[in-house]
Tab-separated table of C-alpha atoms in Angstrom:
chain	number	residue	atom	x	y	z
A	967	MET	CA	-44.976	76.898	33.354
A	968	ARG	CA	-43.317	73.603	32.460
A	969	LEU	CA	-44.368	70.142	33.532
A	970	ILE	CA	-42.547	66.850	33.208
A	971	GLU	CA	-43.753	63.325	33.769
A	972	ILE	CA	-41.760	61.777	36.586
A	973	ASN	CA	-41.531	58.265	35.188
A	974	ALA	CA	-39.492	57.995	32.028
A	975	LEU	CA	-40.537	56.118	28.938
A	976	ASP	CA	-38.575	53.009	28.049
A	977	ASN	CA	-36.345	55.074	25.759
A	978	GLY	CA	-35.304	57.325	28.638
A	979	ALA	CA	-37.409	60.328	27.608
A	980	HIS	CA	-40.037	62.047	29.724
A	981	ASN	CA	-43.346	63.320	28.479
A	982	ASN	CA	-43.551	67.047	29.108
A	983	GLN	CA	-45.735	70.104	28.576
A	984	THR	CA	-45.274	73.857	28.635
A	985	ILE	CA	-48.345	75.962	29.377
A	986	ASN	CA	-48.010	79.666	28.649
A	987	GLY	CA	-49.143	81.876	31.500
A	988	ALA	CA	-50.183	79.089	33.847
A	989	ASP	CA	-49.844	79.579	37.605
A	990	PRO	CA	-47.900	76.776	39.307
A	991	ALA	CA	-49.829	77.426	42.501
A	992	THR	CA	-53.206	76.617	40.972
A	993	PHE	CA	-52.696	74.627	37.791
A	994	PRO	CA	-54.133	71.077	38.027
A	995	VAL	CA	-50.888	69.136	37.683
A	996	PRO	CA	-51.680	65.556	36.684
A	997	ASP	CA	-50.729	62.729	39.010
A	998	GLY	CA	-47.236	61.499	38.287
A	999	TRP	CA	-46.029	64.816	36.914
A	1000	ALA	CA	-43.761	67.471	38.405
A	1001	ILE	CA	-43.413	71.192	37.929
A	1002	ILE	CA	-40.099	72.511	36.624
A	1003	HIS	CA	-38.872	75.594	38.449
A	1004	GLU	CA	-38.708	78.555	36.090
A	1005	ASP	CA	-35.253	79.468	37.325
A	1006	ASP	CA	-33.763	75.993	37.010
A	1007	VAL	CA	-30.665	75.531	34.876
A	1008	PRO	CA	-31.076	74.506	31.222
A	1009	HIS	CA	-31.647	70.764	30.806
A	1010	GLU	CA	-29.250	69.248	28.328
A	1011	ASN	CA	-30.759	66.629	25.982
A	1012	PHE	CA	-34.219	67.380	27.340
A	1013	PRO	CA	-36.473	65.384	27.605
A	1014	PHE	CA	-33.973	62.536	27.753
A	1015	GLY	CA	-32.545	62.302	31.251
A	1016	SER	CA	-33.303	61.763	34.898
A	1017	PHE	CA	-33.978	64.008	37.874
A	1018	GLU	CA	-34.984	64.142	41.500
A	1019	THR	CA	-38.220	65.505	42.847
A	1020	GLU	CA	-39.171	67.537	45.884
A	1021	VAL	CA	-42.445	68.585	47.426
A	1022	VAL	CA	-42.944	72.290	48.045
A	1023	ASP	CA	-46.240	73.583	49.432
A	1024	GLU	CA	-47.825	70.199	48.733
A	1025	ARG	CA	-46.864	70.348	45.064
A	1026	THR	CA	-44.250	68.166	43.392
A	1027	TYR	CA	-41.360	69.891	41.670
A	1028	MET	CA	-38.271	68.790	39.796
A	1029	LYS	CA	-35.457	69.557	42.231
A	1030	ARG	CA	-33.256	72.375	40.978
A	1031	ASN	CA	-29.911	71.325	39.523
A	1032	SER	CA	-30.874	67.649	39.672
A	1033	TRP	CA	-31.214	67.059	35.929
A	1034	THR	CA	-28.844	64.432	34.558
A	1035	PRO	CA	-28.813	64.383	30.755
A	1036	GLY	CA	-29.553	61.088	29.093
A	1037	VAL	CA	-28.544	59.763	25.724
A	1038	ILE	CA	-30.759	60.666	22.809
A	1039	PRO	CA	-31.259	57.446	20.861
A	1040	GLU	CA	-30.924	57.391	17.113
A	1041	PRO	CA	-34.391	57.543	15.609
A	1042	GLU	CA	-35.497	54.206	14.233
A	1043	PRO	CA	-36.492	54.151	10.580
A	1044	GLU	CA	-40.197	54.621	10.248
A	1045	PRO	CA	-42.183	52.112	8.245
A	1046	GLU	CA	-42.808	53.050	4.634
A	1047	PRO	CA	-46.326	54.301	4.143
A	1048	GLU	CA	-48.529	51.765	2.399
A	1049	PRO	CA	-48.945	52.684	-1.253
A	1050	SER	CA	-52.393	53.704	-2.218
A	1051	GLU	CA	-54.262	51.919	-5.004
A	1052	PRO	CA	-53.508	53.335	-8.448
A	1053	SER	CA	-55.986	55.975	-9.342
A	1054	VAL	CA	-57.716	56.338	-12.677
A	1055	TRP	CA	-55.476	59.319	-13.392
A	1056	ASP	CA	-52.373	57.240	-12.748
A	1057	GLU	CA	-53.551	54.655	-15.244
A	1058	LEU	CA	-54.443	57.302	-17.829
A	1059	GLN	CA	-51.058	58.941	-17.434
A	1060	ALA	CA	-49.260	55.629	-17.804
A	1061	ALA	CA	-51.249	54.788	-20.943
A	1062	TYR	CA	-50.608	58.255	-22.403
A	1063	GLU	CA	-46.868	58.037	-21.789
A	1064	GLU	CA	-46.730	54.575	-23.270
A	1065	GLY	CA	-48.627	55.722	-26.319
A	1066	VAL	CA	-46.457	58.839	-26.800
A	1067	ASN	CA	-43.218	56.969	-26.268
A	1068	GLY	CA	-44.379	54.181	-28.575
A	1069	ALA	CA	-45.126	56.748	-31.331
A	1070	TYR	CA	-41.588	58.189	-31.062
A	1071	ASP	CA	-40.074	54.753	-31.168
A	1072	GLN	CA	-41.711	53.971	-34.497
B	1476	MET	CA	-87.461	134.024	47.665
B	1477	LYS	CA	-85.715	135.040	50.800
B	1478	VAL	CA	-87.400	133.798	53.926
B	1479	GLU	CA	-88.808	136.737	55.729
B	1480	GLY	CA	-86.588	137.908	58.551
B	1481	THR	CA	-83.411	136.291	57.213
B	1482	ASP	CA	-80.587	137.388	55.012
B	1483	ASP	CA	-79.285	134.053	53.722
B	1484	ILE	CA	-82.127	131.584	53.783
B	1485	TYR	CA	-84.227	131.045	50.728
B	1486	ASP	CA	-87.249	128.877	50.159
B	1487	LEU	CA	-87.959	127.044	46.922
B	1488	THR	CA	-90.955	129.078	46.045
B	1489	PRO	CA	-90.109	130.916	42.865
B	1490	ALA	CA	-90.772	134.552	42.573
B	1491	PRO	CA	-94.139	135.250	40.974
B	1492	GLY	CA	-93.958	135.241	37.198
B	1493	THR	CA	-90.559	133.548	36.897
B	1494	VAL	CA	-91.871	129.987	36.407
B	1495	THR	CA	-94.437	129.437	33.717
B	1496	GLU	CA	-94.522	125.628	33.634
B	1497	GLU	CA	-94.333	123.214	36.531
B	1498	GLY	CA	-91.336	120.912	36.259
B	1499	THR	CA	-90.920	117.279	37.170
B	1500	PHE	CA	-90.662	116.681	40.872
B	1501	LEU	CA	-87.465	115.009	41.995
B	1502	ASN	CA	-88.348	111.846	43.835
B	1503	THR	CA	-87.270	108.237	44.004
B	1504	GLU	CA	-89.698	107.246	41.253
B	1505	ASN	CA	-87.880	109.565	38.876
B	1506	LEU	CA	-84.304	109.092	40.064
B	1507	LEU	CA	-84.086	105.522	41.333
B	1508	LYS	CA	-87.109	103.295	41.570
B	1509	ASP	CA	-87.366	100.896	44.493
B	1510	THR	CA	-87.448	97.957	42.091
B	1511	THR	CA	-84.212	99.103	40.491
B	1512	ALA	CA	-82.595	99.589	43.885
B	1513	ALA	CA	-83.599	96.046	44.812
B	1514	LEU	CA	-81.843	94.695	41.711
B	1515	LEU	CA	-78.640	96.255	43.004
B	1516	GLY	CA	-79.103	94.928	46.510
B	1517	GLY	CA	-80.488	98.143	47.930
B	1518	ASN	CA	-83.783	99.235	49.423
B	1519	SER	CA	-86.033	102.251	49.159
B	1520	ASN	CA	-83.419	104.375	50.931
B	1521	MET	CA	-80.771	103.750	48.290
B	1522	VAL	CA	-79.615	106.891	46.554
B	1523	PRO	CA	-78.373	107.056	42.956
B	1524	ASP	CA	-74.734	107.384	44.014
B	1525	GLU	CA	-74.969	104.155	46.039
B	1526	ALA	CA	-76.595	102.463	43.085
B	1527	LEU	CA	-73.719	103.421	40.798
B	1528	VAL	CA	-71.192	102.118	43.301
B	1529	ALA	CA	-73.081	98.836	43.547
B	1530	LEU	CA	-73.131	98.591	39.762
B	1531	LYS	CA	-69.385	99.167	39.518
B	1532	ASN	CA	-68.748	96.455	42.105
B	1533	LEU	CA	-70.813	94.038	40.075
B	1534	ILE	CA	-68.855	94.822	36.911
B	1535	ASP	CA	-65.516	94.517	38.711
B	1536	GLY	CA	-66.553	91.117	40.015
B	1537	LEU	CA	-67.219	89.643	36.607
B	1538	THR	CA	-65.052	86.654	35.654
B	1539	PRO	CA	-64.859	84.615	32.435
B	1540	GLU	CA	-66.675	81.825	34.243
B	1541	LYS	CA	-69.572	84.074	35.217
B	1542	ILE	CA	-70.086	85.358	31.715
B	1543	GLY	CA	-69.411	82.004	30.055
B	1544	ALA	CA	-66.411	83.198	28.088
B	1545	ALA	CA	-64.307	80.675	26.220
B	1546	LYS	CA	-60.803	80.006	27.476
B	1547	ILE	CA	-57.727	79.659	25.318
B	1548	ALA	CA	-54.403	78.080	26.172
B	1549	ILE	CA	-51.247	77.856	24.136
B	1550	GLY	CA	-48.050	76.033	24.835
B	1551	SER	CA	-45.689	73.368	23.582
B	1552	TYR	CA	-43.977	70.100	24.355
B	1553	VAL	CA	-40.794	68.430	23.223
B	1554	GLY	CA	-41.258	65.110	21.461
B	1555	ALA	CA	-40.096	62.045	23.350
B	1556	GLY	CA	-39.551	59.857	20.293
B	1557	LYS	CA	-42.156	57.244	21.191
B	1558	SER	CA	-45.374	55.973	19.739
B	1559	GLY	CA	-47.890	53.519	21.048
B	1560	GLU	CA	-47.912	55.053	24.542
B	1561	GLU	CA	-50.225	57.964	25.116
B	1562	ASN	CA	-49.223	61.581	24.771
B	1563	SER	CA	-51.298	63.940	26.872
B	1564	LEU	CA	-52.021	67.609	27.329
B	1565	THR	CA	-53.645	69.018	30.490
B	1566	PHE	CA	-55.331	72.380	30.891
B	1567	ASN	CA	-56.998	74.349	33.667
B	1568	PHE	CA	-60.262	74.024	31.824
B	1569	GLU	CA	-62.050	71.290	29.923
B	1570	PRO	CA	-60.705	71.483	26.384
B	1571	LYS	CA	-63.182	71.378	23.511
B	1572	PHE	CA	-60.681	71.793	20.675
B	1573	VAL	CA	-56.965	71.150	20.532
B	1574	LEU	CA	-54.684	71.713	17.553
B	1575	VAL	CA	-51.122	70.394	17.573
B	1576	THR	CA	-48.486	71.238	14.993
B	1577	ALA	CA	-44.713	70.885	14.765
B	1578	ASP	CA	-42.254	73.742	14.970
B	1579	SER	CA	-40.265	72.301	12.120
B	1580	ALA	CA	-39.957	73.137	8.453
B	1581	ARG	CA	-39.602	69.423	7.747
B	1582	GLU	CA	-42.740	68.338	9.543
B	1583	TYR	CA	-45.727	69.869	7.872
B	1584	ARG	CA	-48.257	67.977	9.916
B	1585	TRP	CA	-51.023	68.801	12.285
B	1586	LEU	CA	-53.359	66.977	14.580
B	1587	HIS	CA	-56.780	68.352	15.400
B	1588	LEU	CA	-58.730	67.010	18.327
B	1589	ILE	CA	-62.349	67.921	18.971
B	1590	ARG	CA	-63.986	66.725	22.149
B	1591	GLY	CA	-66.105	63.720	21.383
B	1592	MET	CA	-63.752	62.381	18.740
B	1593	SER	CA	-62.279	58.997	19.544
B	1594	THR	CA	-60.159	58.600	16.447
B	1595	THR	CA	-58.638	60.680	13.711
B	1596	GLN	CA	-55.691	60.728	11.354
B	1597	THR	CA	-52.671	62.928	11.586
B	1598	SER	CA	-52.522	65.066	8.486
B	1599	GLN	CA	-50.057	64.154	5.716
B	1600	THR	CA	-49.725	60.621	7.108
B	1601	TYR	CA	-51.488	57.325	6.755
B	1602	GLY	CA	-51.533	56.913	10.501
B	1603	SER	CA	-54.625	56.754	12.627
B	1604	ILE	CA	-54.807	58.164	16.117
B	1605	ASN	CA	-56.868	56.971	19.071
B	1606	ILE	CA	-58.098	59.767	21.303
B	1607	ARG	CA	-59.285	59.751	24.905
B	1608	TRP	CA	-60.808	62.638	26.858
B	1609	ALA	CA	-60.773	62.749	30.656
B	1610	GLY	CA	-61.753	65.984	32.359
B	1611	ASN	CA	-59.128	68.624	31.661
B	1612	THR	CA	-56.809	66.205	29.860
B	1613	VAL	CA	-56.752	64.837	26.342
B	1614	TYR	CA	-54.752	61.739	25.474
B	1615	TRP	CA	-53.805	60.398	22.078
B	1616	LYS	CA	-51.673	57.660	20.606
B	1617	THR	CA	-51.142	55.720	17.439
B	1618	LEU	CA	-51.256	51.964	17.458
B	1619	ALA	CA	-48.419	51.837	14.947
B	1620	GLU	CA	-45.066	50.954	16.427
B	1621	ASN	CA	-41.987	52.999	15.688
B	1622	ASN	CA	-44.025	55.821	14.228
B	1623	PRO	CA	-43.629	58.856	16.470
B	1624	SER	CA	-44.243	61.137	13.491
B	1625	VAL	CA	-47.848	60.026	13.363
B	1626	GLN	CA	-48.167	60.580	17.081
B	1627	MET	CA	-46.614	64.057	16.787
B	1628	ASN	CA	-43.846	62.930	19.097
B	1629	ASN	CA	-40.537	62.916	17.222
B	1630	ASN	CA	-37.272	63.065	19.179
B	1631	GLY	CA	-36.412	66.564	20.249
B	1632	VAL	CA	-38.982	68.255	18.002
B	1633	THR	CA	-40.956	71.037	19.644
B	1634	TYR	CA	-44.678	70.796	19.026
B	1635	PHE	CA	-46.959	73.758	19.625
B	1636	TYR	CA	-50.595	73.529	20.579
B	1637	VAL	CA	-53.584	75.752	21.025
B	1638	ALA	CA	-56.632	74.694	22.995
B	1639	ILE	CA	-60.067	76.244	23.363
B	1640	GLY	CA	-62.556	75.346	26.013
């Protein structure tokens, strides 16, 4: 069973979740989420897009064939991880290399 | 022995000399005690066959909830490329442990969530995660902007999870 959050994020994507073996008739669908029909057409660019909803048997579904693909934004560069403080081993290695290289240079 | 005057009626009295030791009488105390019958919802008139049927019905009616069995759920989600806004996973039971990992050879990361935790760090990253538990749903997010990797939420990447509760 697949779920999708009805409201999109500001980048046009929808939070979503697939639960293996869940029963759409009884699963506790969170507020603001819809069930995706198992026999719906493939959703291009999922989860970026838009869709319509419908209520069936008091449960909210994504309407079949209502998916409109959105544009997948280019991923923004992630910040570089902060370097950790040099460890004792790093310092020992640097000193060893300097000593070895210095001996060859003589 | 044949009852006198009949051809096909026999009483239970053994012929003299054929029984050397008295056996155990068949009665409810030996076959199905009243206390046992009561455990199965019967009374002193319950016969063993009825008791076995009652026992089978009890076994057939067992559910994981009645025996306190753990529940397991597996599934996935497709990353939405955002961080800083909560991701969530909902189950039909209260999750005690959730493990999330990416279906990608380039993303060797995992996120483990144990009920009660309010913060953790996604493996192989320097990013911290804030966690919130509410009933059957677990929420998590990183406070870092533009870092969906830490939040296990990269564009178009499928993330798999397993939950136990």
